[in-house]
PDB file of C-alpha atoms in Angstrom:
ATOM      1  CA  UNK G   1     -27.592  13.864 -22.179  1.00 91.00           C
ATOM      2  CA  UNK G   2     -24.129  16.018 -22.305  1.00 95.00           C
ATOM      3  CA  UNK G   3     -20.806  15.309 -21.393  1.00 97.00           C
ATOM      4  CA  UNK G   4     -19.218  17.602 -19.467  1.00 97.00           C
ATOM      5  CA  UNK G   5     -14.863  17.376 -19.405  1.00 97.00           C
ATOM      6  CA  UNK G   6     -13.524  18.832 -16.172  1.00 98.00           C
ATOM      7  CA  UNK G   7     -10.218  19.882 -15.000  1.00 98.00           C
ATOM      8  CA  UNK G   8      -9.608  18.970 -11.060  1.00 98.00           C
ATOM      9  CA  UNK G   9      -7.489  20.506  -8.741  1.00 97.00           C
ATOM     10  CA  UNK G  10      -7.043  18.405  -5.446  1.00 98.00           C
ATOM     11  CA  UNK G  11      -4.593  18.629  -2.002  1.00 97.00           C
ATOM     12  CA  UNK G  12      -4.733  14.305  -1.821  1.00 95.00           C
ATOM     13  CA  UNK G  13      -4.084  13.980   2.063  1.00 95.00           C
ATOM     14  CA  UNK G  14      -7.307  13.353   3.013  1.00 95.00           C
ATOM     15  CA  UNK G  15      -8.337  10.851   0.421  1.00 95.00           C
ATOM     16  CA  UNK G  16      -7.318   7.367  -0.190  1.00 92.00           C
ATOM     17  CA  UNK G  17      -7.060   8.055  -3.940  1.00 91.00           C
ATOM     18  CA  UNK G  18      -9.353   8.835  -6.729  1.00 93.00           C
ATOM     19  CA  UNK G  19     -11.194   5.716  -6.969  1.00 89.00           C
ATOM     20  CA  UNK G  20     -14.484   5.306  -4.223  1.00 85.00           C
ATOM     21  CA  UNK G  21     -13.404   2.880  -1.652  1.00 82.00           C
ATOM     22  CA  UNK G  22     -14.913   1.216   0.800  1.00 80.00           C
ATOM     23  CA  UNK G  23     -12.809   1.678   3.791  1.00 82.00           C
ATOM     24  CA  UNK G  24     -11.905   5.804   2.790  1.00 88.00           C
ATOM     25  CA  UNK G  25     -13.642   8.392   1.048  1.00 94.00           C
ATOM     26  CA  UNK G  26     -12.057   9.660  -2.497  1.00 95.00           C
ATOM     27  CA  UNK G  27     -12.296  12.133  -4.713  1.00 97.00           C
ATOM     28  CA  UNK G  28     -14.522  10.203  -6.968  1.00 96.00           C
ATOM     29  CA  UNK G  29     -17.109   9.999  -4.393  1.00 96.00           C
ATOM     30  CA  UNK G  30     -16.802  13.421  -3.227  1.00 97.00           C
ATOM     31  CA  UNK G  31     -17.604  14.727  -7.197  1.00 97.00           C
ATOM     32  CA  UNK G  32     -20.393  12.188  -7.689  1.00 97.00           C
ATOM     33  CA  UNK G  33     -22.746  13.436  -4.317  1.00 96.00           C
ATOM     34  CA  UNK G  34     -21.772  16.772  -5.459  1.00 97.00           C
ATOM     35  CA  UNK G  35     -23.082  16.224  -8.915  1.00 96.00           C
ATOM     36  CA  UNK G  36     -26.223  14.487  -6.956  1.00 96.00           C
ATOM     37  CA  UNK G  37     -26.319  17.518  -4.932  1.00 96.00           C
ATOM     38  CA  UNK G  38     -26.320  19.632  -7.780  1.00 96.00           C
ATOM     39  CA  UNK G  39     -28.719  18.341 -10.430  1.00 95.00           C
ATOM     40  CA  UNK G  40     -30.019  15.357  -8.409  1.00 94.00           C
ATOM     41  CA  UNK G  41     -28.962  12.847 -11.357  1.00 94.00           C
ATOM     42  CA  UNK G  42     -26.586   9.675  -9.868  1.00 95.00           C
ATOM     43  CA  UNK G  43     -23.487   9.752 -12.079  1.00 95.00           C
ATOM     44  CA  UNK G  44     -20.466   8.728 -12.689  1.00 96.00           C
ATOM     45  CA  UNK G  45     -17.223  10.126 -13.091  1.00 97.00           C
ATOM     46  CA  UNK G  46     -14.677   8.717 -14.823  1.00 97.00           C
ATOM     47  CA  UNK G  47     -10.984  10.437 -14.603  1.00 96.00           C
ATOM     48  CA  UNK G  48      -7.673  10.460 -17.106  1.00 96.00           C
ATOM     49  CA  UNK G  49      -6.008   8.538 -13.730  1.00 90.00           C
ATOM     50  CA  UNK G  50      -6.250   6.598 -10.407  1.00 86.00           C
ATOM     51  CA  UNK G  51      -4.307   8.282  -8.560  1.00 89.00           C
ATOM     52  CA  UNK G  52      -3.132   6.544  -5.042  1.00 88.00           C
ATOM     53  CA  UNK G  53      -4.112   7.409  -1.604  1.00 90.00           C
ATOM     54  CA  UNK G  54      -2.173  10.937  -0.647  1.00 93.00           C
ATOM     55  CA  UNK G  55      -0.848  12.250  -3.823  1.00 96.00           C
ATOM     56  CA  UNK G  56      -2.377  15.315  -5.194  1.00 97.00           C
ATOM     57  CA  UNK G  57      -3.377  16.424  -8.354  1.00 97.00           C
ATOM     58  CA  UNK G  58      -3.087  20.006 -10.148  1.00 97.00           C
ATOM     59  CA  UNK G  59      -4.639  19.552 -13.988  1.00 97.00           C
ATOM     60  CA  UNK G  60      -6.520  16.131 -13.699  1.00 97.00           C
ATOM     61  CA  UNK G  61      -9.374  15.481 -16.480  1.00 97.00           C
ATOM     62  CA  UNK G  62     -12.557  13.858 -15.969  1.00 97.00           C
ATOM     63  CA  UNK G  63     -15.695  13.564 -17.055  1.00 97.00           C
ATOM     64  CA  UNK G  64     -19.269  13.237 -15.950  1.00 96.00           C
ATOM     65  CA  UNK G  65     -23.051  12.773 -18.414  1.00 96.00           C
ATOM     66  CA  UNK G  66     -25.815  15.075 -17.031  1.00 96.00           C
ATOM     67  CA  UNK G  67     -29.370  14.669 -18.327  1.00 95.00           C
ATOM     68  CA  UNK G  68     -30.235  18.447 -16.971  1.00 91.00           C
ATOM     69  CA  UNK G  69     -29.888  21.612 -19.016  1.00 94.00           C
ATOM     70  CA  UNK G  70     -27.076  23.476 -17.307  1.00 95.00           C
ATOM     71  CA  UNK G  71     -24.008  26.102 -18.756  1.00 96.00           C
ATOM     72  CA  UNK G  72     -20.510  24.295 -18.271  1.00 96.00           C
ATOM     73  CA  UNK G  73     -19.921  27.509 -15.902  1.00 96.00           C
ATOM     74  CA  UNK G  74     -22.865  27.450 -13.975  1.00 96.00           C
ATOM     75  CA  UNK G  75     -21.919  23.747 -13.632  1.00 97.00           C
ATOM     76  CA  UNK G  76     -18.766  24.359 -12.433  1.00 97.00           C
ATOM     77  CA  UNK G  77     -19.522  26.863 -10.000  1.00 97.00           C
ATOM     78  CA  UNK G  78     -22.241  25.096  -8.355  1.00 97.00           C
ATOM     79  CA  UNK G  79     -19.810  21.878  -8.192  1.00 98.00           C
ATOM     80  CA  UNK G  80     -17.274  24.162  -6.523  1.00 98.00           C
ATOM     81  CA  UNK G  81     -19.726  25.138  -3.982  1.00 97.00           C
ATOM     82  CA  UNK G  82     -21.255  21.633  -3.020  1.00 97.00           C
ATOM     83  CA  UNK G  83     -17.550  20.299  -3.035  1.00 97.00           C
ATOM     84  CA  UNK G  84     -16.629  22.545   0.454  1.00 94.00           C
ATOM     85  CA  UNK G  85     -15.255  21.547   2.593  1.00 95.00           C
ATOM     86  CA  UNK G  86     -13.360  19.189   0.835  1.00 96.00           C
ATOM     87  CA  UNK G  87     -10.120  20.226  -1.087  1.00 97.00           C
ATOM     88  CA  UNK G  88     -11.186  19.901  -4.516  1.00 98.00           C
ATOM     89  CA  UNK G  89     -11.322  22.248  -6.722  1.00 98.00           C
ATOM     90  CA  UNK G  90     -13.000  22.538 -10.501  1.00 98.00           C
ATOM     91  CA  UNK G  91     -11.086  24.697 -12.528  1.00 97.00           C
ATOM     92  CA  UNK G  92     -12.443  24.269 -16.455  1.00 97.00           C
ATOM     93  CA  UNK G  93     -15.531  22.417 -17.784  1.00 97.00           C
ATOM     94  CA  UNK G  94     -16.414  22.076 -20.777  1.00 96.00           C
ATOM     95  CA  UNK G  95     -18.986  20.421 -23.049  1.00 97.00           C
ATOM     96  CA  UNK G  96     -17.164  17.551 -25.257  1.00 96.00           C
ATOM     97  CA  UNK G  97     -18.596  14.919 -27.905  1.00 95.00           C
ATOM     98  CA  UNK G  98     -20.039  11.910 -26.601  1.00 94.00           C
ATOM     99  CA  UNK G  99     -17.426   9.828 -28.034  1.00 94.00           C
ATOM    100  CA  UNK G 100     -14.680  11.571 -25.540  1.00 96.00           C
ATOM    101  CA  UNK G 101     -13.740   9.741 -22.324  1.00 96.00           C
ATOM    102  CA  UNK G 102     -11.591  10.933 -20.207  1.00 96.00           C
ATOM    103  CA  UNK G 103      -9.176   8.418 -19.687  1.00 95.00           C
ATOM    104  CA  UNK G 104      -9.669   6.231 -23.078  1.00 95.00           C
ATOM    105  CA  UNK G 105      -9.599   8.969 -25.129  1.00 96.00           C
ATOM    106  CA  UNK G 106      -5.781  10.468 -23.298  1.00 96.00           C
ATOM    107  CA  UNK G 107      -3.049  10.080 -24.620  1.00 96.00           C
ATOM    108  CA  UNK G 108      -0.411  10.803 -21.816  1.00 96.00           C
ATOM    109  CA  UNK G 109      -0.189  11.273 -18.320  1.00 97.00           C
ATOM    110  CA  UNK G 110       2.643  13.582 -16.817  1.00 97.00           C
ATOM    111  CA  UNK G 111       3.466  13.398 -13.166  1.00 97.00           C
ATOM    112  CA  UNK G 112       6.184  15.818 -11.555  1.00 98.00           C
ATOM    113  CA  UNK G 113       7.602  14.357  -8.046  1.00 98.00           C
ATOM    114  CA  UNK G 114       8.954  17.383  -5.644  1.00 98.00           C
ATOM    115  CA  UNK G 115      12.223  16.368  -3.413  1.00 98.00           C
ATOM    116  CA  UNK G 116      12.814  18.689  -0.676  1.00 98.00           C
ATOM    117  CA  UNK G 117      16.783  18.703  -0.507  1.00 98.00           C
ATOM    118  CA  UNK G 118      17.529  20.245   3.066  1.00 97.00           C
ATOM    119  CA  UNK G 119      18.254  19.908   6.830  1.00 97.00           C
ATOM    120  CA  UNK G 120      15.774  21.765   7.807  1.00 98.00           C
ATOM    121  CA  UNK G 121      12.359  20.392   8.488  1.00 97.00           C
ATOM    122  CA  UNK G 122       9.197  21.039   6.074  1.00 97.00           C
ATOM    123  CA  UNK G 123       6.974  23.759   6.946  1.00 97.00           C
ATOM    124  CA  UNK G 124       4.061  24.924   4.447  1.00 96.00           C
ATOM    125  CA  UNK G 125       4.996  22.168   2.319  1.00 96.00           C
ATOM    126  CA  UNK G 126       4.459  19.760   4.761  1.00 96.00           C
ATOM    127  CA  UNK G 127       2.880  17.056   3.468  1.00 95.00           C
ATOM    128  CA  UNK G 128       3.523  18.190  -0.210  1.00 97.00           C
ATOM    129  CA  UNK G 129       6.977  17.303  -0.744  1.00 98.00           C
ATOM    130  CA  UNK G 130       9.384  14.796   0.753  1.00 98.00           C
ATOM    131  CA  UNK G 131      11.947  16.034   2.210  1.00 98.00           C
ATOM    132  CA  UNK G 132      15.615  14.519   2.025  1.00 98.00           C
ATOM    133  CA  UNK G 133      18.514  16.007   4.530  1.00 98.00           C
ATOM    134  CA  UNK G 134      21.804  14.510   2.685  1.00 97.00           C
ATOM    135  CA  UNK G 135      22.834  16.511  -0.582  1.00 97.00           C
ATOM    136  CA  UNK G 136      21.410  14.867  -3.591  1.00 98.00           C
ATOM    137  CA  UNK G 137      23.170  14.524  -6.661  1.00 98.00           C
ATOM    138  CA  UNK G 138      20.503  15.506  -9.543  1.00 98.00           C
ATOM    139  CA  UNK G 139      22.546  15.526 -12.650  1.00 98.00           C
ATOM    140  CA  UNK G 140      23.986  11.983 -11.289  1.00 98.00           C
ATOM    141  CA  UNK G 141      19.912  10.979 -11.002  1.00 98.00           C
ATOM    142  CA  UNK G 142      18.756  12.564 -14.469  1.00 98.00           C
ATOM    143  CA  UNK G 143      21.577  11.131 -16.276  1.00 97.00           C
ATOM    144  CA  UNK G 144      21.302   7.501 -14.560  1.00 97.00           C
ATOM    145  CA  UNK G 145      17.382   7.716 -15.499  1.00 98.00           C
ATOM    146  CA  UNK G 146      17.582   8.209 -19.239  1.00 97.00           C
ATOM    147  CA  UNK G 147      18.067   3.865 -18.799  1.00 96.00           C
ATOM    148  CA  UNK G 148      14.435   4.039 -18.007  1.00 97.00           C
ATOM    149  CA  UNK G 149      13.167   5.773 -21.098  1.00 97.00           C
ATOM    150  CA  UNK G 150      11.558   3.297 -23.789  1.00 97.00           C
ATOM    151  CA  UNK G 151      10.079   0.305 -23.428  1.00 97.00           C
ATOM    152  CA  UNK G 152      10.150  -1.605 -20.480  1.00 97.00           C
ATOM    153  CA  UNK G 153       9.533  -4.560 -18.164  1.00 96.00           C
ATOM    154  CA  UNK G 154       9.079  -2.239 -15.070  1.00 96.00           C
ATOM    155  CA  UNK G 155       8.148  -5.371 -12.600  1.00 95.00           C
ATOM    156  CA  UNK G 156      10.693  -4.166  -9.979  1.00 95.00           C
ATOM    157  CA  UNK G 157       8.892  -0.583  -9.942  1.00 96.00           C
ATOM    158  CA  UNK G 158       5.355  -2.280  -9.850  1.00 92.00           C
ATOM    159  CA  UNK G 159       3.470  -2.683  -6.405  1.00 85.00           C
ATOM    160  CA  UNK G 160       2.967  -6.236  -5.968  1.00 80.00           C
ATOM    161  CA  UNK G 161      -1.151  -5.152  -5.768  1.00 80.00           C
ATOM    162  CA  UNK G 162      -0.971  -3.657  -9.394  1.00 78.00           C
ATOM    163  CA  UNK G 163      -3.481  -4.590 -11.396  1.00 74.00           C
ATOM    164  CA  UNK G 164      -2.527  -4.091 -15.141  1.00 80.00           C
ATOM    165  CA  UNK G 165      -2.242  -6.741 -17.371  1.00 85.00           C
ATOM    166  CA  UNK G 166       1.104  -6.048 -17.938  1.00 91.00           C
ATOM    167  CA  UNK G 167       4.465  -5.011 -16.049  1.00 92.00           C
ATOM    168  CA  UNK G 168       5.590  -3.538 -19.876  1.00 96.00           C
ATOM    169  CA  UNK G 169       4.956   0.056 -20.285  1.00 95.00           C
ATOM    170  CA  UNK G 170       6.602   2.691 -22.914  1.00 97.00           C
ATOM    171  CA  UNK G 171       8.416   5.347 -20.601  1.00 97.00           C
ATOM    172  CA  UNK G 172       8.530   8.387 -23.029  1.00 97.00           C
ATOM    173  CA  UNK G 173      11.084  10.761 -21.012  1.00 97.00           C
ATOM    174  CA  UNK G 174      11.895  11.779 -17.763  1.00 98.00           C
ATOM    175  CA  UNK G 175      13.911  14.697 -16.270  1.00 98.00           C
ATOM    176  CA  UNK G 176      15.555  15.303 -13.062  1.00 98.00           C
ATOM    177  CA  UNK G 177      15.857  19.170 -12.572  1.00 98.00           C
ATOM    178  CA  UNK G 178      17.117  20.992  -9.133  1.00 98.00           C
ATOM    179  CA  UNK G 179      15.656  24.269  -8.323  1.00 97.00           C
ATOM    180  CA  UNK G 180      17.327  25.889  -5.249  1.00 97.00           C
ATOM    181  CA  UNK G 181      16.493  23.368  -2.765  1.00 97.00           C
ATOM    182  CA  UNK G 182      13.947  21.630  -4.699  1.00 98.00           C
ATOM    183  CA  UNK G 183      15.091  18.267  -7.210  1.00 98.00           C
ATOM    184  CA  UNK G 184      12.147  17.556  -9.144  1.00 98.00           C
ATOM    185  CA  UNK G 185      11.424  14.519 -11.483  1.00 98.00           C
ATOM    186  CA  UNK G 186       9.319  14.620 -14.244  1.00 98.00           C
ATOM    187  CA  UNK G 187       7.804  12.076 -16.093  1.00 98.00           C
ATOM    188  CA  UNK G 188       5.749  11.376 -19.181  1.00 97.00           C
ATOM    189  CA  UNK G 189       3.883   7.881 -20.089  1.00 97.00           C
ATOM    190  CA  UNK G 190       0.713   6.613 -21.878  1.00 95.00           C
ATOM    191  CA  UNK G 191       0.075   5.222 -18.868  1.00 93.00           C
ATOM    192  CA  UNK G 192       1.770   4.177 -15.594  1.00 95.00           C
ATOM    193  CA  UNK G 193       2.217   1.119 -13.200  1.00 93.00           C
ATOM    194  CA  UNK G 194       0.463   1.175  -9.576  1.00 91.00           C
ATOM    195  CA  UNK G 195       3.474   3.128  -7.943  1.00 93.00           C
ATOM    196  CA  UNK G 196       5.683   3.038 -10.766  1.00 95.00           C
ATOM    197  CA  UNK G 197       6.632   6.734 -10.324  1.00 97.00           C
ATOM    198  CA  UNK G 198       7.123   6.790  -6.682  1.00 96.00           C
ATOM    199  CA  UNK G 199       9.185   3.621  -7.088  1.00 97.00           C
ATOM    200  CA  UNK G 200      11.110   4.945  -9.818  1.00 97.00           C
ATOM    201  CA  UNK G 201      11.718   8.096  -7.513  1.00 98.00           C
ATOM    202  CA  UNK G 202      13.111   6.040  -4.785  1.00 97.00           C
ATOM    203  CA  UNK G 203      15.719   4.560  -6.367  1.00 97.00           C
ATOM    204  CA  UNK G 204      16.666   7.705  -7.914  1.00 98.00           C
ATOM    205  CA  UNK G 205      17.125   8.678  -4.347  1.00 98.00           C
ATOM    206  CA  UNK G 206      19.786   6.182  -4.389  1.00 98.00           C
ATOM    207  CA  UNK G 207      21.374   7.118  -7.075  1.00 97.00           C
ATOM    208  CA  UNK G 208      21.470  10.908  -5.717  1.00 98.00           C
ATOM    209  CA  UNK G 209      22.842  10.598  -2.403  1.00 98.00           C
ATOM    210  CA  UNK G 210      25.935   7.766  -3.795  1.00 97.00           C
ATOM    211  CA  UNK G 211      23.898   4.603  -2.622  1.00 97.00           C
ATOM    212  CA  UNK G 212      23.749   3.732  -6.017  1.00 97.00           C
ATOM    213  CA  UNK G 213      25.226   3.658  -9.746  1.00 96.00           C
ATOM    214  CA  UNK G 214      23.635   4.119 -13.263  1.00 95.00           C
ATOM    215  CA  UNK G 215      24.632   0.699 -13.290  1.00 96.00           C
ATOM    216  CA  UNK G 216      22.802  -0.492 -10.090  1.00 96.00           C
ATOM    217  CA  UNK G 217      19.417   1.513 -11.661  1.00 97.00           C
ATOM    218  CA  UNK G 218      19.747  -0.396 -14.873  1.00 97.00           C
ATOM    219  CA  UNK G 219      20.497  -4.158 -13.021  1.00 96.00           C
ATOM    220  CA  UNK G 220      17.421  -3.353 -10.970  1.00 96.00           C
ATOM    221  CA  UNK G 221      15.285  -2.642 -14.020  1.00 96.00           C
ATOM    222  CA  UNK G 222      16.224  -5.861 -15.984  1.00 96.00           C
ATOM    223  CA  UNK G 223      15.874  -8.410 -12.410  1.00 95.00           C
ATOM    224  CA  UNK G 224      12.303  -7.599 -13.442  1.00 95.00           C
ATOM    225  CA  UNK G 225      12.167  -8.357  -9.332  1.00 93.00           C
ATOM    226  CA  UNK G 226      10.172  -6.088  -6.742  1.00 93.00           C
ATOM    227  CA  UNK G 227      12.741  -6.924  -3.682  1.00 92.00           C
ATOM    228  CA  UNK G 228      15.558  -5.122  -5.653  1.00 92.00           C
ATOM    229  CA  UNK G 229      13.693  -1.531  -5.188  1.00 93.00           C
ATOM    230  CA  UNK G 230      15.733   0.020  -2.695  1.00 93.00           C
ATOM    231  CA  UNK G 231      12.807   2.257  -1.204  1.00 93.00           C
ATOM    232  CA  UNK G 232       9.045   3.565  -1.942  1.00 94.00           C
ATOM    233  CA  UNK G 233       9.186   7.274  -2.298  1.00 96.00           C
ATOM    234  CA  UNK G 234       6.164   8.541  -0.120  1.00 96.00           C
ATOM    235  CA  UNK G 235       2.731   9.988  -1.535  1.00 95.00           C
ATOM    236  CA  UNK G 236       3.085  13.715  -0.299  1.00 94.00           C
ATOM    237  CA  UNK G 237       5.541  14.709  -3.214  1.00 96.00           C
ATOM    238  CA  UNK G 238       3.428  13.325  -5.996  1.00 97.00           C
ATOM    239  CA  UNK G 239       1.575  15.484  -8.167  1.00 98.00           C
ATOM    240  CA  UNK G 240      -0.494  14.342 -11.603  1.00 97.00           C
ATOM    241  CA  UNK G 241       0.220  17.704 -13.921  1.00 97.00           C
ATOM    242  CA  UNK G 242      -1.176  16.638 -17.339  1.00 96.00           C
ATOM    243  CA  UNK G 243      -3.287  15.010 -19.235  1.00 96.00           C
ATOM    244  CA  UNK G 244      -2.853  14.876 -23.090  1.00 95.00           C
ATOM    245  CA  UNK G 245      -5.425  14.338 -25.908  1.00 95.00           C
ATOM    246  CA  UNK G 246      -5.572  14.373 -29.695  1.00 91.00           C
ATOM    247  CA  UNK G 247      -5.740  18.171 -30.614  1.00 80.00           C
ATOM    248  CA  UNK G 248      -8.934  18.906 -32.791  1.00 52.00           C
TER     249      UNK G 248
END
């Protein structure tokens, strides 16, 4: 038996997430029958993340065990091939010790959110991005987020279907950048809350077009209350970036 690490690319729209679901397919199931299809072995993949229904993913790491003898590249180019038509791409394998798991073994997870800051509508990014029409503030939204940093009761940025044992989770930075039209915010974690990014986005939102103060961010944070998050940011401008792991 080897392990096998990969590093998946995906365009999320047409899946509701990684994990298989009943009532949607996911990426999950779309690696598994190609691994079937492949070396006819049932396995199963395990990934650094679960990411939700329509958000994408450029450098997610996963892992499958294969009984057959097979290269890690003729492995990944035969898993690129059985993947079409589906947008899912492998772009690394690698053979790894036994011991490593893909998400056990990580360390971090970085996620980078993409805010479209224009009037006019989305084009090639449609469905990528979310686009906002009113000017955004992004210095006033990096500078109100530093509040977030550390450890936290993030209950108000939890979905109420989360299923962590905990609402507490250690927030290790996070950056609010503008690039031309694009605002981006970046954030780094152990791990995450079902939607905590895309809730944390949200209000940010508020905070960037005037809605809101540093001071409204912070109150929301310690109500420790779901109904004071302003707004859900929406899936398309979610992206997983990075997973970490001890080096050596």
């Amino acid at each position: 038996m080897t392990r096998f690490a990969l590093t998946l690319e995906w365009d999320g729209r047409p899946f509701m997430g990684w994990q298989r679901q009943e009532h949607g397919p996911s990426v999950q199931q779309a690696l598994e029958e190609a691994a079937l299809a492949v070396t006819g072995e049932t396995v199963v993949a395990h990934a650094a993340g679960r990411t939700d229904a329509g958000v994408h993913a450029l450098a997610m790491r996963a892992h499958l065990d294969i009984e057959r003898r097979i290269t890690p590249f003729r492995l990944m180019e035969a898993l690129n091939a059985r993947l079409r038509p589906h947008p899912v791409a492998v772009n690394a394998c690698e053979v790894v010790p036994e011991d490593w798991h893909a998400r056990f073994s990580c360390t971090g997870r970085r996620y980078e959110y993409r805010i479209v800051n224009r009037r006019a509508p989305l084009t090639w990014e449609l469905g990528f991005a979310w686009r906002i029409a009113h000017a955004l503030d992004a210095e006033a939204m990096h500078d109100a987020a530093q509040c977030l940093v550390g450890r936290h009761d993030f209950t108000t940025f939890r979905a109420v279907q989360c299923q962590a044992d905990s609402p507490v989770k250690t927030l290790r930075e996070i950056e609010v950048v503008r690039e031309g039209d694009h605002v981006l915010v970046r954030a780094a974690a152990r791990s995450f809350l079902h939607h905590q990014v895309r809730s944390i986005v949200g209000a940010l939102s508020f905070v960037g077009l005037g809605r809101w103060s540093s001071d409204d961010l912070r109150e929301a944070l310690e109500a420790r209350d779901r109904q004071r998050l302003p707004i859900n940011a929406p899936p398309d401008g979610l992206f997983f970036v990075a997973a970490d792991y001890p080096s050596g």
